[in-house]
Amino acid sequence: MPRANLQKLISVPGIGEVRLTKRAGSVRLRISVSPRSGVAVSMPRHVPWSAGIRFLEAKRQWVEAALQRQALIQQKTIREGRTAAVPEDPAALERMREQARATLVPRLREATDRFGFPFRGRVTIKNNVSNWGSCSSKGNINLNIRLIILPEHLQDYVILHELCHLRHQNHGPQFHALLDSLLGGREADLRRELRGWRII
């Protein structure tokens, strides 16, 4: 009777959940990365778990690159479906958050300087499904992590929307007039386009 495979689940910082499997008949260590199974290390039964972990660390650069490629493919698929979602894997979510922070915060700072907004608050990247962004009464701005999935012109629309709240803490006529002027008369079109995206 063939012996059953032995499995061990570990969490690796920067990579996330990894499944180690000792397989009968396996003669070498092997790493696979797939959307369904995640990161998996296959190894001979006689090899200690610690050797599998060392092998994973030695291949970390390749694994991280593979995860990044999958994240980009997932984002492209989501973008084409006009649905904005985040990955379930915590490590992938953190990478997406870092990408959003590195992209959106400089775009907001650039818009602040370009249009002369008196922004001195904090910028926070949020993971929520209720809105694309918000501006508090204290002048702090929250941006949804899913904005990184959207086209750049919609990212800028949301950023300018929140910056306009620094001058008008409402959605009255003056607010819309200011936003429309900054967008070259395209506010209604961009608002309509953004509504075509679903946050999940």
mmCIF file of C-alpha atoms in Angstrom, residues 32-39 66-67 70-71 74:
data_model
loop_
_atom_site.group_PDB
_atom_site.id
_atom_site.type_symbol
_atom_site.label_atom_id
_atom_site.label_comp_id
_atom_site.label_asym_id
_atom_site.label_seq_id
_atom_site.Cartn_x
_atom_site.Cartn_y
_atom_site.Cartn_z
ATOM 1 C CA SER A 32 5.317 25.728 -7.919
ATOM 2 C CA VAL A 33 3.242 28.913 -7.889
ATOM 3 C CA SER A 34 -0.335 28.876 -9.143
ATOM 4 C CA PRO A 35 -3.465 31.011 -8.627
ATOM 5 C CA ARG A 36 -5.415 28.040 -7.246
ATOM 6 C CA SER A 37 -2.794 26.313 -5.071
ATOM 7 C CA GLY A 38 -0.616 29.284 -4.176
ATOM 8 C CA VAL A 39 3.026 28.602 -3.336
ATOM 9 C CA ALA A 66 6.001 34.766 -10.017
ATOM 10 C CA LEU A 67 3.550 36.120 -7.434
ATOM 11 C CA GLN A 70 0.086 36.568 -11.156
ATOM 12 C CA ALA A 71 -1.084 39.704 -9.341
ATOM 13 C CA GLN A 74 -5.359 39.123 -11.878
#
